[in-house]
Coordinates of N, CA and C in Angstrom, one line a residue:
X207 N 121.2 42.5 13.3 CA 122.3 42.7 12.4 C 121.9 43.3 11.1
X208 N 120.7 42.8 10.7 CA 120.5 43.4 9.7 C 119.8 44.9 9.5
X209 N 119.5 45.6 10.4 CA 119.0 46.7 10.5 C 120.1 47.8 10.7
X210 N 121.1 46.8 11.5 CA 122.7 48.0 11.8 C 123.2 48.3 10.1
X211 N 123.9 46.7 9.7 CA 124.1 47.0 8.5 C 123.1 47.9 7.4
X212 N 122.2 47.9 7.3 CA 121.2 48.2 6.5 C 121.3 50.1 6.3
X213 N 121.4 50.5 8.0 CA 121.5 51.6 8.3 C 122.6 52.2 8.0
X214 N 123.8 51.1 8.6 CA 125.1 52.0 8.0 C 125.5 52.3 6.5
X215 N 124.5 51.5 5.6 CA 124.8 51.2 4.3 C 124.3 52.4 3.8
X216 N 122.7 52.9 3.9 CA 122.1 54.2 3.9 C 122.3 55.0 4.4
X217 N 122.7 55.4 5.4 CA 124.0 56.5 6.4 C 124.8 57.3 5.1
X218 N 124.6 58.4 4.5 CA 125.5 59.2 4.0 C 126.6 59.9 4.4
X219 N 127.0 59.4 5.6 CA 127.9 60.3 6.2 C 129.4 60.4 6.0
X220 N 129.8 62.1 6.3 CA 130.6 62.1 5.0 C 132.2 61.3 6.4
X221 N 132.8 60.9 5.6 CA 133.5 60.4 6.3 C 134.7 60.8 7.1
X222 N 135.2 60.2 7.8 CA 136.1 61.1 9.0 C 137.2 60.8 8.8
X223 N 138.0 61.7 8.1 CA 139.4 61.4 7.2 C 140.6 62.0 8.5
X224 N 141.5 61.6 8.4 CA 142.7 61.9 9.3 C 143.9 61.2 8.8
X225 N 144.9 61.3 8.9 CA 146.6 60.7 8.2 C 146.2 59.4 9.3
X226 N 146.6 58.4 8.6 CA 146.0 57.2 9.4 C 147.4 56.1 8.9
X227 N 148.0 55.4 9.7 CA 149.2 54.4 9.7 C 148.0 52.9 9.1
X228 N 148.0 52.9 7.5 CA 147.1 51.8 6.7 C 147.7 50.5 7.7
X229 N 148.9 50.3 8.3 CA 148.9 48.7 8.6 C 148.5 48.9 10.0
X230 N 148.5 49.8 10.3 CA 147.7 49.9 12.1 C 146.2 49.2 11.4
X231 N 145.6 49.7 11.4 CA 144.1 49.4 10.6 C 144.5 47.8 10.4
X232 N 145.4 47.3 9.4 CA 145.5 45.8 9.2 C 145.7 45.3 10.0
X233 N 146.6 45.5 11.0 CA 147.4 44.6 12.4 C 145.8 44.6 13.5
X234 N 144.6 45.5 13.1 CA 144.0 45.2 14.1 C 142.6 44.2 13.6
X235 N 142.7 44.3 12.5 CA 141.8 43.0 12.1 C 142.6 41.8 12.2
X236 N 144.0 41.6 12.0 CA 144.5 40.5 12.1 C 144.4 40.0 13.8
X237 N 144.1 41.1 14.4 CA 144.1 40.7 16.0 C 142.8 40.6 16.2
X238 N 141.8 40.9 15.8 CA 140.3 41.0 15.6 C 139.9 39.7 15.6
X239 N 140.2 39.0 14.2 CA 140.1 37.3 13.6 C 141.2 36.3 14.2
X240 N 142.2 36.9 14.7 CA 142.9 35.5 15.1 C 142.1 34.5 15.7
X241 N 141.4 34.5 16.8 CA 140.8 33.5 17.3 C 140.3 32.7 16.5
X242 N 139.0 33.3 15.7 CA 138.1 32.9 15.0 C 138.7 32.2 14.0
X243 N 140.1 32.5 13.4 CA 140.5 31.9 12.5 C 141.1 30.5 12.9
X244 N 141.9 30.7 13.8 CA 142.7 29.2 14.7 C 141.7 28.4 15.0
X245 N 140.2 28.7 15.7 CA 139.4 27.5 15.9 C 138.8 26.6 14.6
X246 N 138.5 27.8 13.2 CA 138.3 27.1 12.3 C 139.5 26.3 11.7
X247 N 140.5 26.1 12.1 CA 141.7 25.7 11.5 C 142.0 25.9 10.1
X248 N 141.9 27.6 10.2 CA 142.2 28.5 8.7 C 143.5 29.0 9.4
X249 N 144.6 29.1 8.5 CA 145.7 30.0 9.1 C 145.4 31.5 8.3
X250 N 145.4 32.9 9.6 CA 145.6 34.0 8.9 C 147.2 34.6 9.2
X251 N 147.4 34.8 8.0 CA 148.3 35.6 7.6 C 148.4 37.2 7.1
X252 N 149.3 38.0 7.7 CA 149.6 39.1 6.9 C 150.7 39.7 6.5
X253 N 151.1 40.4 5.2 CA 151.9 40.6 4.7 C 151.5 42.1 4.5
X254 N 152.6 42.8 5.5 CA 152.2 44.3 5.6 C 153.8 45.3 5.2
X255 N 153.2 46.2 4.2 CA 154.8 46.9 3.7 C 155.2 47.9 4.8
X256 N 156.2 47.4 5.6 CA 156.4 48.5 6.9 C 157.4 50.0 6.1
X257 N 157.4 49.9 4.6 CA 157.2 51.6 4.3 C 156.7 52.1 4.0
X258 N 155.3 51.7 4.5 CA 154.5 52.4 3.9 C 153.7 53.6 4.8
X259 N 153.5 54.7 3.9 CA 153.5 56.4 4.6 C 151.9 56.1 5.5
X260 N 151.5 57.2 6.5 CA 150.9 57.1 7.0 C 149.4 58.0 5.4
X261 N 148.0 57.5 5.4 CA 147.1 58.2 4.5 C 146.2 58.4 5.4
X262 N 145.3 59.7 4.3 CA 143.9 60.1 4.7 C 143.3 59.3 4.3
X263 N 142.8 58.9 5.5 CA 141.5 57.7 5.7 C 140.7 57.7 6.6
X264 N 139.9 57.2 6.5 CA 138.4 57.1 7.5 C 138.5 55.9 8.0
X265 N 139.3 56.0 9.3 CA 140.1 54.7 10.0 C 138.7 53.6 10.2
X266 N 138.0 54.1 10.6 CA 136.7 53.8 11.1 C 136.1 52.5 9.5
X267 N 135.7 53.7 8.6 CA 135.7 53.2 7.5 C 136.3 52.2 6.6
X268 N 137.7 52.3 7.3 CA 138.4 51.5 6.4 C 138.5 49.7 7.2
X269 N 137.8 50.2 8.5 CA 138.2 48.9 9.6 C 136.8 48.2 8.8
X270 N 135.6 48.9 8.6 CA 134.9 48.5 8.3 C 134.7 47.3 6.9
X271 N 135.6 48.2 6.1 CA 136.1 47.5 4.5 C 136.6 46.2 5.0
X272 N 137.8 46.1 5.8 CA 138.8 45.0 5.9 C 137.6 44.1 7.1
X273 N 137.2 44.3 7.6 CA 136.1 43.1 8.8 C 135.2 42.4 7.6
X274 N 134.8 43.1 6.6 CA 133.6 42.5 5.9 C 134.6 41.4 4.7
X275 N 135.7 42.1 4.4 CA 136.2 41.2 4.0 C 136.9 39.9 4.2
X276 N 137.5 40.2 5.1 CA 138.5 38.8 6.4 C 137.5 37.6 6.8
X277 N 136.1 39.1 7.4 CA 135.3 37.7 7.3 C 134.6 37.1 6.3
X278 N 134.3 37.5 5.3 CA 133.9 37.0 4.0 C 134.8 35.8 3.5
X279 N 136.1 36.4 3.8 CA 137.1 35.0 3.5 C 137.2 34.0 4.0
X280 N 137.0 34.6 5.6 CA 137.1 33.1 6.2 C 136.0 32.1 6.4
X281 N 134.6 32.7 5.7 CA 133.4 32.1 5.6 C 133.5 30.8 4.4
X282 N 134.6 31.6 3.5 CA 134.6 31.0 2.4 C 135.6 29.7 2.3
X283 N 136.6 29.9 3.4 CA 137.3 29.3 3.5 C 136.4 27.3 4.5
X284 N 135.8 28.0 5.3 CA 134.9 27.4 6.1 C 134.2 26.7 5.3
X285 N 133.8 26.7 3.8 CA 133.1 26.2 3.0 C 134.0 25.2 2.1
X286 N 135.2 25.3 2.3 CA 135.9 24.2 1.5 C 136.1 23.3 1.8
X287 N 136.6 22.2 1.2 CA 136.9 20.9 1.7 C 138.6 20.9 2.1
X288 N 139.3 21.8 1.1 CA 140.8 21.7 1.7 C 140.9 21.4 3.1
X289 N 142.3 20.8 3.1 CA 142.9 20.4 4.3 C 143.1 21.9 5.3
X290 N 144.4 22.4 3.9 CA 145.0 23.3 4.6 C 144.3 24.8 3.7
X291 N 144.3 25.5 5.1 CA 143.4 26.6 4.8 C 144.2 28.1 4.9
X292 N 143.8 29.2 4.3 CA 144.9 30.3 4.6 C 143.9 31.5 3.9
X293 N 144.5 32.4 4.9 CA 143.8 33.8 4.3 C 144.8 34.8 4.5
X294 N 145.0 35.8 3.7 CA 146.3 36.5 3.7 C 145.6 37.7 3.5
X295 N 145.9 39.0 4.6 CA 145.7 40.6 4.2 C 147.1 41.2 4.1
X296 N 146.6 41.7 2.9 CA 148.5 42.5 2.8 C 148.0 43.8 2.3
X297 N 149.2 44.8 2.4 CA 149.1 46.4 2.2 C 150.3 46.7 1.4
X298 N 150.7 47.2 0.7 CA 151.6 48.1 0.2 C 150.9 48.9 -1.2
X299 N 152.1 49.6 -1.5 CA 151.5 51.0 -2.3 C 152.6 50.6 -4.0
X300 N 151.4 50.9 -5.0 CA 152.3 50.6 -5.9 C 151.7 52.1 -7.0
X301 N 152.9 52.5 -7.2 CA 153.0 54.1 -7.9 C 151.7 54.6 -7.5
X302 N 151.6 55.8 -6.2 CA 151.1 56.4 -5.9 C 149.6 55.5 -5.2
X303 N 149.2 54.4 -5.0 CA 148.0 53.8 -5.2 C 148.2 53.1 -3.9
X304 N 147.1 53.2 -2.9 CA 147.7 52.4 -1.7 C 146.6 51.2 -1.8
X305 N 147.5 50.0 -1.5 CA 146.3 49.0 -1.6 C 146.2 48.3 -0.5
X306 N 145.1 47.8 -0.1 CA 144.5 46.5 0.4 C 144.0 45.9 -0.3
X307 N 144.7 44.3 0.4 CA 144.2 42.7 -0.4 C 143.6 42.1 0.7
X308 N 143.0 41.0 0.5 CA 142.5 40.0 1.2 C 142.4 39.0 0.1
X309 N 143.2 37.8 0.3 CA 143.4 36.7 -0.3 C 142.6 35.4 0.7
X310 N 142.1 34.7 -0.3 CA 141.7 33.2 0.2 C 142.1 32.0 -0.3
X311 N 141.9 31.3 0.0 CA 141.7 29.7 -0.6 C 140.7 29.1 -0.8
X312 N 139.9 29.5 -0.4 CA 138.3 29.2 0.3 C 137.5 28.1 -1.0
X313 N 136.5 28.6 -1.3 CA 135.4 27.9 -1.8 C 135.7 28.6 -3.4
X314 N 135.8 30.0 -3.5 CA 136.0 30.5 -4.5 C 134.5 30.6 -5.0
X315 N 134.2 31.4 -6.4 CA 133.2 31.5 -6.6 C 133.3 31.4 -8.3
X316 N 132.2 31.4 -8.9 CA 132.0 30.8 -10.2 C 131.4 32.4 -11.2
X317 N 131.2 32.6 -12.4 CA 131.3 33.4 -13.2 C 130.0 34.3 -12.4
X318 N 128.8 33.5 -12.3 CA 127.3 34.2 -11.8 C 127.3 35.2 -10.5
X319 N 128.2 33.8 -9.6 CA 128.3 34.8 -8.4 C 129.1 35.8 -8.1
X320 N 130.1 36.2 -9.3 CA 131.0 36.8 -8.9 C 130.5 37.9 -9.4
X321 N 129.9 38.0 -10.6 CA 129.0 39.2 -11.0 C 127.8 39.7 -10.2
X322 N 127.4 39.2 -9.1 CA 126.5 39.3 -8.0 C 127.2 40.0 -6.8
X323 N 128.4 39.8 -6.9 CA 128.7 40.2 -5.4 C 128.6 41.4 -4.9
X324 N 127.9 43.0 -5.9 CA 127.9 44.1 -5.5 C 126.4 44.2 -5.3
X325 N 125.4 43.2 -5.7 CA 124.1 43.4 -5.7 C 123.6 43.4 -4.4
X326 N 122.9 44.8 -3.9 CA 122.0 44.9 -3.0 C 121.0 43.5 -2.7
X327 N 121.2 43.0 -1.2 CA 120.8 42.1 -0.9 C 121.5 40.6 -0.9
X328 N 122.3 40.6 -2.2 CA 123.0 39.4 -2.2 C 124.0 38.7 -1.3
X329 N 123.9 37.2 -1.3 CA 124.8 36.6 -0.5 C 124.4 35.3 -0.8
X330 N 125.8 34.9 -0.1 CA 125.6 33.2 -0.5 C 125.7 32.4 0.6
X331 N 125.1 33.4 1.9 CA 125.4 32.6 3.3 C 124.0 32.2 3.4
X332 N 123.9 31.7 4.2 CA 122.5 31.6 4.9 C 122.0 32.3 5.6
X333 N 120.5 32.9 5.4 CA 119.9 33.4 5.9 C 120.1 34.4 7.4
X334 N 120.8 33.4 8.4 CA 121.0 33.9 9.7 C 122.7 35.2 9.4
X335 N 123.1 34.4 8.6 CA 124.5 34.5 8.3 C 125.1 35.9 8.0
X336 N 124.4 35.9 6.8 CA 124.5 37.6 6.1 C 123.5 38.1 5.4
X337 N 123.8 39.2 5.6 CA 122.5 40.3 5.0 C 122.8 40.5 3.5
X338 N 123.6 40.0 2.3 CA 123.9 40.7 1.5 C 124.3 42.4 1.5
X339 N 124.8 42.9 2.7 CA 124.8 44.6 2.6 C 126.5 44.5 2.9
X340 N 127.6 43.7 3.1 CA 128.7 44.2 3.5 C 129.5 44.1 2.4
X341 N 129.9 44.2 1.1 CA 130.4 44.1 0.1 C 129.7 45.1 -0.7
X342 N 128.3 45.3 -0.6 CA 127.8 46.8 -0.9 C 128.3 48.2 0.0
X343 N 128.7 47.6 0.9 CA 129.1 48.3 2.2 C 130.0 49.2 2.1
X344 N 131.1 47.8 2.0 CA 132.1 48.2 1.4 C 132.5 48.9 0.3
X345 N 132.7 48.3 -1.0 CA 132.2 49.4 -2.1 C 132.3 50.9 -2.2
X346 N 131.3 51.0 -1.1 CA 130.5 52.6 -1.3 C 131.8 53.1 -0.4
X347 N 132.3 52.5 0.7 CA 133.0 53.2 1.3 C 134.5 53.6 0.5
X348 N 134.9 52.8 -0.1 CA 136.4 52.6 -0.5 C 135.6 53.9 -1.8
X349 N 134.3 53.9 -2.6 CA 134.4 55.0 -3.8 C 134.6 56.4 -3.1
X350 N 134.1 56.6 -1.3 CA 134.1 57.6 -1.0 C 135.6 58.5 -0.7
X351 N 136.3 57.3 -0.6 CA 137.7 57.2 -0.5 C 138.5 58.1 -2.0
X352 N 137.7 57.8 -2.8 CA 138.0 58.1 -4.4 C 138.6 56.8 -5.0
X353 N 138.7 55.7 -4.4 CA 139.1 54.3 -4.6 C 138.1 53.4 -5.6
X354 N 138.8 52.3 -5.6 CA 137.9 51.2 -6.4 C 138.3 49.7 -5.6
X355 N 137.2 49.1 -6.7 CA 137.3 47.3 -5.7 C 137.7 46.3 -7.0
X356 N 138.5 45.6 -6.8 CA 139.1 44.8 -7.8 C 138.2 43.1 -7.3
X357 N 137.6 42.7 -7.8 CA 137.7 41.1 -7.5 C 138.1 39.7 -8.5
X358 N 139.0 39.1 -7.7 CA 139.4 37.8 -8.9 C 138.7 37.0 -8.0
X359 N 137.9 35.5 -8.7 CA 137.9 34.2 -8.1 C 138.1 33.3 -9.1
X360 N 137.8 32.0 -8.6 CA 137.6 30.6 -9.7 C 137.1 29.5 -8.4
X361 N 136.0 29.6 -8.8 CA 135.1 28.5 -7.8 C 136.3 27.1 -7.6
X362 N 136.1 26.8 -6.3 CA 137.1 25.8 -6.1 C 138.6 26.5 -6.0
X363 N 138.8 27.3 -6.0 CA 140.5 27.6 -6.0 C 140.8 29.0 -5.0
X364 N 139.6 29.8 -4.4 CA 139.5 31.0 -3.9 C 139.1 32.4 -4.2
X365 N 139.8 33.3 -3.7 CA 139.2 34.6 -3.9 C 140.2 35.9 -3.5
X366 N 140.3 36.9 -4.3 CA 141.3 37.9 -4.4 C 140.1 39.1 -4.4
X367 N 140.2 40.0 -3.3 CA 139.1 41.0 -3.4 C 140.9 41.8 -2.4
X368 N 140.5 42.8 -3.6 CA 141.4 44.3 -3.7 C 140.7 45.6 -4.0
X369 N 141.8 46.3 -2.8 CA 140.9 48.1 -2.7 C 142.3 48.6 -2.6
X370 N 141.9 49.7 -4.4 CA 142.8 50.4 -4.2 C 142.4 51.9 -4.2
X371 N 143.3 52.5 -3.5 CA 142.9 53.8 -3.2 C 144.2 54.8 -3.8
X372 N 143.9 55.5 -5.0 CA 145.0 56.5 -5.1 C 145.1 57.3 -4.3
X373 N 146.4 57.5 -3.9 CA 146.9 58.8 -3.0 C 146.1 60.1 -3.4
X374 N 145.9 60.2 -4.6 CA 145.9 61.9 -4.9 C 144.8 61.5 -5.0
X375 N 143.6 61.3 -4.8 CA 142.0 60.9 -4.5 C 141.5 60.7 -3.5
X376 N 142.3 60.8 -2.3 CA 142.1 60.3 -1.6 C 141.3 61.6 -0.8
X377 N 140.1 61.5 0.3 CA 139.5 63.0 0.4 C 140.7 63.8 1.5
X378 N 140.5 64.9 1.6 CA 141.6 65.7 2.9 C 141.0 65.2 4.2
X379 N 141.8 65.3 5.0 CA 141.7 65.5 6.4 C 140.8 65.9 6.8
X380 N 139.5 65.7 8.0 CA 138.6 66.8 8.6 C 139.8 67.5 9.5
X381 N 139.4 69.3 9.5 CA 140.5 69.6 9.7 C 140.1 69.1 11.3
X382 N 139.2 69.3 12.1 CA 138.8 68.9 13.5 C 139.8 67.4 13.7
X383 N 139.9 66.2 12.8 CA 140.3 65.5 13.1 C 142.5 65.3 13.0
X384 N 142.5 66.3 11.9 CA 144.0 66.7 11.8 C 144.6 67.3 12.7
X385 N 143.7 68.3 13.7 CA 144.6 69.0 14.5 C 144.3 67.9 15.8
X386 N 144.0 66.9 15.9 CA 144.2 65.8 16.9 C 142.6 66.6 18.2
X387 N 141.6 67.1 17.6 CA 140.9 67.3 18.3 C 139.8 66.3 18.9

């Protein structure tokens, strides 16, 4: 695991943009983690804006964003003592800006770690767990996007990690990938 991540992290490659339906991408992580989420007895939730236009995106890339996150959540979530558990991905666009969220309840994190979470290597799983490279991962992919990463937490109360990606930043189309080749 850690040699894939490591590689895809180092991998410059430019990414493979195409008009992409943003909640197709969400609806398939939510089908991705269902299981995983019902056995830990986390409820996932998503709140997806069905007007929202189809963007150039690096579908690939962006599934990549939302997996490291969902699961990041529900790791965190797994780490709490609450009863009731919940992780929420929602999408909508606010003036020009398309976003993805991924909300938790989880364990939440504290001033130190939250200033850590872009650092190469870092993590607060164990060893087997995580590589510290998917939140760096991520990151690099959403800047390639012309995007940025928002994160809120409060140890004990959860975790708010948001990618927003302006429309007009966003990179063009590969045309190979536009004309449906």
């Amino acid at each position: 695991a850690f040699a894939r991540d490591f590689l895809s992290f180092a991998k410059g490659n430019r990414p493979k943009v195409a008009l992409t339906d943003p909640n197709k991408i969400a609806r398939k992580i939510i089908e991705l983690f269902g299981d995983k989420a019902a056995l830990s007895g986390i409820e996932l939730r998503h709140e997806l804006d069905s007007n929202l236009a189809a963007a150039a995106l690096d579908e690939e890339g962006m599934h990549t964003c939302l997996t490291n996150l969902v699961s990041n959540a529900l790791d965190a979530c797994e780490m709490s003592e609450k009863r009731k558990r919940h992780v929420t991905l929602l999408t909508r666009e606010d003036n020009g800006v398309l976003i993805f969220e991924v909300r938790d309840d989880g364990c939440g994190m504290d001033y130190e770690t939250k200033q850590k979470v872009f650092t190469t290597f870092f993590s607060t799983k164990a060893a087997d767990r995580g590589t510290g490279l998917g939140l760096l991962t991520t990151r690099k992919i959403v800047q390639e996007h012309g995007g940025k990463m928002l994160v809120k937490s409060a140890k004990g109360k959860g975790s708010v990690f948001r990618i927003e990606l302006p429309r007009h930043r966003l990179p063009k189309p590969n045309r190979h990938e536009a004309e449906g080749e």
